[in-house]
PDB file of C-alpha atoms in Angstrom:
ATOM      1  CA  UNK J   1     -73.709  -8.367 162.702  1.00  0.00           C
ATOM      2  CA  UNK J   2     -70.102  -9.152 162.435  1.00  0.00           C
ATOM      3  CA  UNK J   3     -70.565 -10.145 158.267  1.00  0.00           C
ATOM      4  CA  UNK J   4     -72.673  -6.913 157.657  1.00  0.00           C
ATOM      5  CA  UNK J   5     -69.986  -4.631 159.359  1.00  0.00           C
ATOM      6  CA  UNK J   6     -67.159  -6.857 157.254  1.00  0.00           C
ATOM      7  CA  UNK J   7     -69.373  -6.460 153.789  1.00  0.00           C
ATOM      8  CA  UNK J   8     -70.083  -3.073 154.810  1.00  0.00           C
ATOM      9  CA  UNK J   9     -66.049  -2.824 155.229  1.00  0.00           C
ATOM     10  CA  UNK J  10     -65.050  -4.506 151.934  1.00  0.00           C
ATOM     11  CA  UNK J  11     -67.926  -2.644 149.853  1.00  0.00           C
ATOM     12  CA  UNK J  12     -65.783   0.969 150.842  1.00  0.00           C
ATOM     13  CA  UNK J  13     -62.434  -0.307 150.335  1.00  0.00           C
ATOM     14  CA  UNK J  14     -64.047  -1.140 146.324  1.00  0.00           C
ATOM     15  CA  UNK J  15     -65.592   2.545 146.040  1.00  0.00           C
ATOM     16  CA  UNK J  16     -62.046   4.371 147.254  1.00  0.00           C
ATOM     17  CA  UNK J  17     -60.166   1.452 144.712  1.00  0.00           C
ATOM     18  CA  UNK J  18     -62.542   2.979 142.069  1.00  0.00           C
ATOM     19  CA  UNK J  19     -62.286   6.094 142.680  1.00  0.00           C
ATOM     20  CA  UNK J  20     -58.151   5.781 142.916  1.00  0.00           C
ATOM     21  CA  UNK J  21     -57.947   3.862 139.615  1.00  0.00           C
ATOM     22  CA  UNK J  22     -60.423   6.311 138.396  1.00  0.00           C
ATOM     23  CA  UNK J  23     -57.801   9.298 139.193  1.00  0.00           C
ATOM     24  CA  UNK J  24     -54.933   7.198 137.849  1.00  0.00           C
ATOM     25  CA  UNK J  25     -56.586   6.631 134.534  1.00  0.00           C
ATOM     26  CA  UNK J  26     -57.615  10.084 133.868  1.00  0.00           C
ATOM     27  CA  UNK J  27     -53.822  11.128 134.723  1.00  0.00           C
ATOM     28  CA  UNK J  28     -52.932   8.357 132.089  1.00  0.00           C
ATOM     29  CA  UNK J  29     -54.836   9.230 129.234  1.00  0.00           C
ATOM     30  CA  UNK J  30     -53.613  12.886 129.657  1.00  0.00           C
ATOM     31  CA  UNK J  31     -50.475  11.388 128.944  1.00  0.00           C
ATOM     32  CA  UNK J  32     -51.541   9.414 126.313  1.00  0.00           C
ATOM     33  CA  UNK J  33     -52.986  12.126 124.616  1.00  0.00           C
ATOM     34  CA  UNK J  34     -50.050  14.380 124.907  1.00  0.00           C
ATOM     35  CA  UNK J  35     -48.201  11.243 123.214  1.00  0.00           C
ATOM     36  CA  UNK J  36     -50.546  11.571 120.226  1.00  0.00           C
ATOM     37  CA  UNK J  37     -49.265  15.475 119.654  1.00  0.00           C
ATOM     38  CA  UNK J  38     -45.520  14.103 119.928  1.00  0.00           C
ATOM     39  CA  UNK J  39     -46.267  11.617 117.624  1.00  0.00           C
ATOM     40  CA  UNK J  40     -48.168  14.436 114.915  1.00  0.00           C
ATOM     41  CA  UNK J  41     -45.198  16.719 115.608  1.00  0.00           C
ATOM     42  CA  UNK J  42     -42.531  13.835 114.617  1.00  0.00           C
ATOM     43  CA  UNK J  43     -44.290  13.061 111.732  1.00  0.00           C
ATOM     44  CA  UNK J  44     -43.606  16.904 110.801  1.00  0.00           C
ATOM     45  CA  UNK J  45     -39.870  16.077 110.144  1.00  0.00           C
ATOM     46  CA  UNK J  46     -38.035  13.501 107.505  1.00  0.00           C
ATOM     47  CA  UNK J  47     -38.400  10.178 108.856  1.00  0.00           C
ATOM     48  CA  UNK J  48     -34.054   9.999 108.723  1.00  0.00           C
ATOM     49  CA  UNK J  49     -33.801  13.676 110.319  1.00  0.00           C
ATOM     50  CA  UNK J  50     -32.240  13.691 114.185  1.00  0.00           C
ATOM     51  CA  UNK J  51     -35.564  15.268 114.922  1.00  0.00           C
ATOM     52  CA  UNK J  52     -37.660  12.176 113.989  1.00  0.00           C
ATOM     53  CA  UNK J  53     -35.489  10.153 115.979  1.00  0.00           C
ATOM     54  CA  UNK J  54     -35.511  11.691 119.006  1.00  0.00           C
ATOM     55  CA  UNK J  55     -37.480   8.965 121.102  1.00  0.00           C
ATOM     56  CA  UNK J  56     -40.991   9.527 122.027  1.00  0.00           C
ATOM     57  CA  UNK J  57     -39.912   7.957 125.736  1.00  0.00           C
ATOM     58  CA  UNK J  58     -37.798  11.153 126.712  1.00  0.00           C
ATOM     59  CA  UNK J  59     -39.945  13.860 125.278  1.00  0.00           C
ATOM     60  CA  UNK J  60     -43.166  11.843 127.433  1.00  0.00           C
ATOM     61  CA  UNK J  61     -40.735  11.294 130.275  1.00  0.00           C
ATOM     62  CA  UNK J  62     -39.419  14.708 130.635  1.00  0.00           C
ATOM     63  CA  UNK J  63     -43.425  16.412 130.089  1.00  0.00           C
ATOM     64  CA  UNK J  64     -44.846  13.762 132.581  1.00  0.00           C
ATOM     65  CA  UNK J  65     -42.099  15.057 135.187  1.00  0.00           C
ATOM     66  CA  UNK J  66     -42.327  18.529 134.489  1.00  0.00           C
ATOM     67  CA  UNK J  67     -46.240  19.283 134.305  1.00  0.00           C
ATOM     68  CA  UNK J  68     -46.421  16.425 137.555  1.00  0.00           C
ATOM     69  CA  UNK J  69     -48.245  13.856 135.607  1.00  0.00           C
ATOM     70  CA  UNK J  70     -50.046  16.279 133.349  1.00  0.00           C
ATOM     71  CA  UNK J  71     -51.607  18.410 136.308  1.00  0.00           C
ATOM     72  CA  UNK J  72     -49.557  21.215 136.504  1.00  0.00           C
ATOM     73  CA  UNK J  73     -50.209  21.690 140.197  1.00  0.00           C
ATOM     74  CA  UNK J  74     -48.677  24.791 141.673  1.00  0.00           C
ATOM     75  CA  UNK J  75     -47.580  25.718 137.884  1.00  0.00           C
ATOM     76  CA  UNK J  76     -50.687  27.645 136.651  1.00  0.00           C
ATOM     77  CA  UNK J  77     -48.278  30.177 134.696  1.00  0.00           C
ATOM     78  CA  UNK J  78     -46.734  27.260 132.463  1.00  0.00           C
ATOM     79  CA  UNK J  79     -50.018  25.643 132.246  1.00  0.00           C
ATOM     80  CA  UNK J  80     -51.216  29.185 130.494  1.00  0.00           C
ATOM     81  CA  UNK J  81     -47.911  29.018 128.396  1.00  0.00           C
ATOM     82  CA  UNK J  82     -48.989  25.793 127.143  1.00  0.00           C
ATOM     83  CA  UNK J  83     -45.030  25.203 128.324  1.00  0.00           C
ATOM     84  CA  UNK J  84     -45.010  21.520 128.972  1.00  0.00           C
ATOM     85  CA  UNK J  85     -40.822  21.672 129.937  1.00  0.00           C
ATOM     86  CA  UNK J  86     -40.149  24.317 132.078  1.00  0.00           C
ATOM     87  CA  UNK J  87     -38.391  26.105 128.998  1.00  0.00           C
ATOM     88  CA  UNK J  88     -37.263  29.234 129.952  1.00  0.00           C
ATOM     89  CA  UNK J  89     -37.543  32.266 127.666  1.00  0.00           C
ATOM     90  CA  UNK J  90     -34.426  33.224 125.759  1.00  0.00           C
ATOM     91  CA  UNK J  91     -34.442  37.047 123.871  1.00  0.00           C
ATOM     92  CA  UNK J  92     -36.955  37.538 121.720  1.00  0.00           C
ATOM     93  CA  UNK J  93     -39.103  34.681 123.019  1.00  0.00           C
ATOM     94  CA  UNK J  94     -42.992  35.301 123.767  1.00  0.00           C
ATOM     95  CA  UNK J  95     -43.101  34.305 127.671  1.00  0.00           C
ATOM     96  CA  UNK J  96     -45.445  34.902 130.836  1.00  0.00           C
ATOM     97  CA  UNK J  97     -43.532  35.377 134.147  1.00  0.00           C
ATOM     98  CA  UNK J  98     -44.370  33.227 137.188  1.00  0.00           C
ATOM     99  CA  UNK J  99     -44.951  34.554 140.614  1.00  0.00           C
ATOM    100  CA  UNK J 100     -41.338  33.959 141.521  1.00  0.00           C
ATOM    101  CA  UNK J 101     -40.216  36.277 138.419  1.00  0.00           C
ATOM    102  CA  UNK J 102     -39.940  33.486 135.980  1.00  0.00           C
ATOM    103  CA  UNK J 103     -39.564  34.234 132.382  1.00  0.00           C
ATOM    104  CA  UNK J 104     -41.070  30.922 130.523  1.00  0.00           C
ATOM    105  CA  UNK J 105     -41.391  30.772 126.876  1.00  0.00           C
ATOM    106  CA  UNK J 106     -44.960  30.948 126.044  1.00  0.00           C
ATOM    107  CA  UNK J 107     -46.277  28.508 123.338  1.00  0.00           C
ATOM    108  CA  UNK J 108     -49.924  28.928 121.321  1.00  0.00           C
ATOM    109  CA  UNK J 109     -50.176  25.094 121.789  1.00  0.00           C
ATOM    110  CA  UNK J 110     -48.779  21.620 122.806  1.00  0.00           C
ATOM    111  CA  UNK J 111     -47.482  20.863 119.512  1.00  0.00           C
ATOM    112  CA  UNK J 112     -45.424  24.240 119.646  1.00  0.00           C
ATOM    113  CA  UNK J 113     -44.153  23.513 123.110  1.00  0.00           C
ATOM    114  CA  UNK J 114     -43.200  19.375 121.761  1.00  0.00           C
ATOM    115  CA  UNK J 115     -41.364  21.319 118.676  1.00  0.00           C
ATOM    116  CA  UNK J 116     -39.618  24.223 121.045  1.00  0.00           C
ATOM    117  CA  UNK J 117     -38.534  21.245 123.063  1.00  0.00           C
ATOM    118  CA  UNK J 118     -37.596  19.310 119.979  1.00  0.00           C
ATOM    119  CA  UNK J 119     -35.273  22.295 119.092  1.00  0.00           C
ATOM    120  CA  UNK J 120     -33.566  23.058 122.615  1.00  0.00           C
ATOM    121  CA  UNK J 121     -32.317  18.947 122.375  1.00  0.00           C
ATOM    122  CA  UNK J 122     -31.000  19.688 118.786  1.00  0.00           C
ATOM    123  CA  UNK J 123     -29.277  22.704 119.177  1.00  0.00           C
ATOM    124  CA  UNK J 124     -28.557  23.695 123.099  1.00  0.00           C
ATOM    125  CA  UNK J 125     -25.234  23.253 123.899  1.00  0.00           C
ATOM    126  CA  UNK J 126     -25.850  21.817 127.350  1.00  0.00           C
ATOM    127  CA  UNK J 127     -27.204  18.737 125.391  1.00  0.00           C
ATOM    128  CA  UNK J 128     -24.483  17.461 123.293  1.00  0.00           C
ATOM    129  CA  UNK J 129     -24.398  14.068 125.338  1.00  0.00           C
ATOM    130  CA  UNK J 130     -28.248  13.416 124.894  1.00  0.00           C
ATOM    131  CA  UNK J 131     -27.634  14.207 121.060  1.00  0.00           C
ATOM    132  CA  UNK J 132     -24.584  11.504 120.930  1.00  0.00           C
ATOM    133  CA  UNK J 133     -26.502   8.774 123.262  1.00  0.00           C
ATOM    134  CA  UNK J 134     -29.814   9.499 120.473  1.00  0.00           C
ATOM    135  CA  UNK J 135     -27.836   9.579 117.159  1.00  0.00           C
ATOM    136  CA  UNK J 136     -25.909   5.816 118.670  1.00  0.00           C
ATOM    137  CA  UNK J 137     -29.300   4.401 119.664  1.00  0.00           C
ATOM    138  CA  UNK J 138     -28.213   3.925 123.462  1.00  0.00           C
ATOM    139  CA  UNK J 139     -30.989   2.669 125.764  1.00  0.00           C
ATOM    140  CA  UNK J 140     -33.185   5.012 127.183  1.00  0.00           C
ATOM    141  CA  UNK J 141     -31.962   4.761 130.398  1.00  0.00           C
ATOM    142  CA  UNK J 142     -28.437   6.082 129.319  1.00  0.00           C
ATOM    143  CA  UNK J 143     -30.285   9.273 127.465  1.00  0.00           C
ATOM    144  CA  UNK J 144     -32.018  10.141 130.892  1.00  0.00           C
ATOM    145  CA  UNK J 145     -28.586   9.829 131.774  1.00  0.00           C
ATOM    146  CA  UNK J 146     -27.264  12.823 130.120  1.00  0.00           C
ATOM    147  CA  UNK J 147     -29.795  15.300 130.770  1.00  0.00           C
ATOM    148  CA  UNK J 148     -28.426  16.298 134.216  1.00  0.00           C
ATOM    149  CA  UNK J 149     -27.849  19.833 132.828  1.00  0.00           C
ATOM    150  CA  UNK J 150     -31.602  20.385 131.686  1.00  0.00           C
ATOM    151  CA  UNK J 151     -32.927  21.073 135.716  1.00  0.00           C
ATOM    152  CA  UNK J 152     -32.042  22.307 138.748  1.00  0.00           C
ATOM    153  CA  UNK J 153     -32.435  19.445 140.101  1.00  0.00           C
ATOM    154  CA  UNK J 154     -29.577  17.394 141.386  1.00  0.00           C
ATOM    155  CA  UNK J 155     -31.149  13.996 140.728  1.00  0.00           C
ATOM    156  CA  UNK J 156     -32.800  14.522 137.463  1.00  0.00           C
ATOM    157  CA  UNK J 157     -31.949  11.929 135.264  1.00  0.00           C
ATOM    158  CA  UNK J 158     -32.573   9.618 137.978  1.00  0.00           C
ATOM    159  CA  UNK J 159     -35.854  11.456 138.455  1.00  0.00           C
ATOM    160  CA  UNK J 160     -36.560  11.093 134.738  1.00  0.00           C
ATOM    161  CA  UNK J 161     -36.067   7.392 135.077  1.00  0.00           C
ATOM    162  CA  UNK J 162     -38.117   6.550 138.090  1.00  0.00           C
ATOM    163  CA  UNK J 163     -41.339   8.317 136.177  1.00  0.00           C
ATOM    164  CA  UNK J 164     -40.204   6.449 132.634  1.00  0.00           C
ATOM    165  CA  UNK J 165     -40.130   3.017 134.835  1.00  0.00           C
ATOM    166  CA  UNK J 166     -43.306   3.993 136.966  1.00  0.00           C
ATOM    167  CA  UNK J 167     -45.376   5.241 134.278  1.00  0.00           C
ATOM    168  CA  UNK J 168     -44.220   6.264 130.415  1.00  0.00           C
ATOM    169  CA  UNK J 169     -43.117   2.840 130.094  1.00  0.00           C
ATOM    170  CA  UNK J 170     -46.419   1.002 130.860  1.00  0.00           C
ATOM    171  CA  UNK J 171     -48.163   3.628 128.810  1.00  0.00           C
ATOM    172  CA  UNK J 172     -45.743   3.441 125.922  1.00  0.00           C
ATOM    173  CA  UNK J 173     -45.904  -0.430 126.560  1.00  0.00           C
ATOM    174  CA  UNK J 174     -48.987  -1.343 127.723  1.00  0.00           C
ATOM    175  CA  UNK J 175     -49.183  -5.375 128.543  1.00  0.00           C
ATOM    176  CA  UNK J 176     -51.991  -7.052 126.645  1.00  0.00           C
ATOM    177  CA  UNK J 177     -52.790 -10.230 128.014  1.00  0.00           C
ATOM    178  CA  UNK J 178     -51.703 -13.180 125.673  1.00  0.00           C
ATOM    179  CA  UNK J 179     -54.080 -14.970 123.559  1.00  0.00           C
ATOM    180  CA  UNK J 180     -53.807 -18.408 122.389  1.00  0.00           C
ATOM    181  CA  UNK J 181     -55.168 -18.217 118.628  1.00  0.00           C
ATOM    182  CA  UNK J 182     -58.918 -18.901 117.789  1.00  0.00           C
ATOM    183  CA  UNK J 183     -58.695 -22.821 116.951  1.00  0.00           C
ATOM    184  CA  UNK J 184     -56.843 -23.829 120.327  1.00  0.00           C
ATOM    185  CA  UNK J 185     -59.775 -22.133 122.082  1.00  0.00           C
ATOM    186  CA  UNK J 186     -62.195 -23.387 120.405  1.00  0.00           C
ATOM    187  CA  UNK J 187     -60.673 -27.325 121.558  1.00  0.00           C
ATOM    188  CA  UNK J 188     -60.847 -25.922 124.793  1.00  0.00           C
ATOM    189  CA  UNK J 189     -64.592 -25.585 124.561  1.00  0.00           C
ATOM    190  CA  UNK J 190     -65.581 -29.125 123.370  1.00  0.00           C
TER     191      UNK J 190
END
């Protein structure tokens, strides 16, 4: 009785690690995806323009933290906006207002959000120190760095850097397991 109620036991610990990893996945491809439209929108600009060089690691980093992994839970109005950064609307700017009397810049798609986002790091004044740690090929880590003015948020760039370690990393990295080339496993098998 005591090995049924244990296999019984183990068998529902599997289904919930399923159905987490499931969760997790789908969350990760969303990202993914939205990597794929940062990638079509780079390839927009001259390979040598500041635009282009503008790592694909903040732009993820900074969506992934401000849609919450892609979900936009409790954000419906930016989720409508297609606003994947919080951008707020500036004069003359389409925008939808959230419940709390929000103006954000509206967007007719993804790829317009990526290039609105694009354009705020080029030219907003508040960003001058993301520009200079971009155009001298500093580390990630030291761009996150200097976005403390982008948020509200008191802790953002250290915010931004636990979800690049915890998540755009892996995705932008993924670890494939190492193989040894085709003739040393073959002399394994004889």
């Amino acid at each position: 009785m005591i090995q049924i109620q244990e296999l019984i036991k183990h068998f529902v610990l599997g289904i919930v690690s399923l159905f987490i990893i499931n969760i997790t996945m789908a969350e990760d491809i969303k990202i993914k995806d939205f990597n794929e439209v940062i990638q079509e929108v780079k390839e927009e600009y001259a390979k040598d323009s500041f635009e282009y060089s503008i790592p694909n690691a903040l732009i993820l980093t900074v969506a992934t933290g401000e849609t919450g992994r892609m979900k936009f839970k409790g954000a419906p109005t930016a989720q409508e906006a297609n606003n994947f950064f919080g951008i707020h609307a500036t004069q003359g700017d389409n925008f939808l207002t959230t419940k709390q009397g929000a103006k954000l810049t509206k967007y007719d798609s993804p790829a317009d959000s990526v290039r609105g986002f694009i354009n705020l790091i080029k030219t907003g004044t508040a960003y001058e120190g993301v520009r200079k740690a971009i155009e001298t090929e500093q580390p990630i880590e030291n761009v996150f760095m200097n976005m403390g003015r982008y948020a509200e948020r008191e802790d953002y760039p250290q915010f931004l850097l636990n979800i690049y370690k915890a998540t755009v990393h892996n995705i932008l990295n993924p670890v494939l397991p190492k193989r040894k080339p085709i003739i040393d496993q073959m002399k394994n098998l004889q």
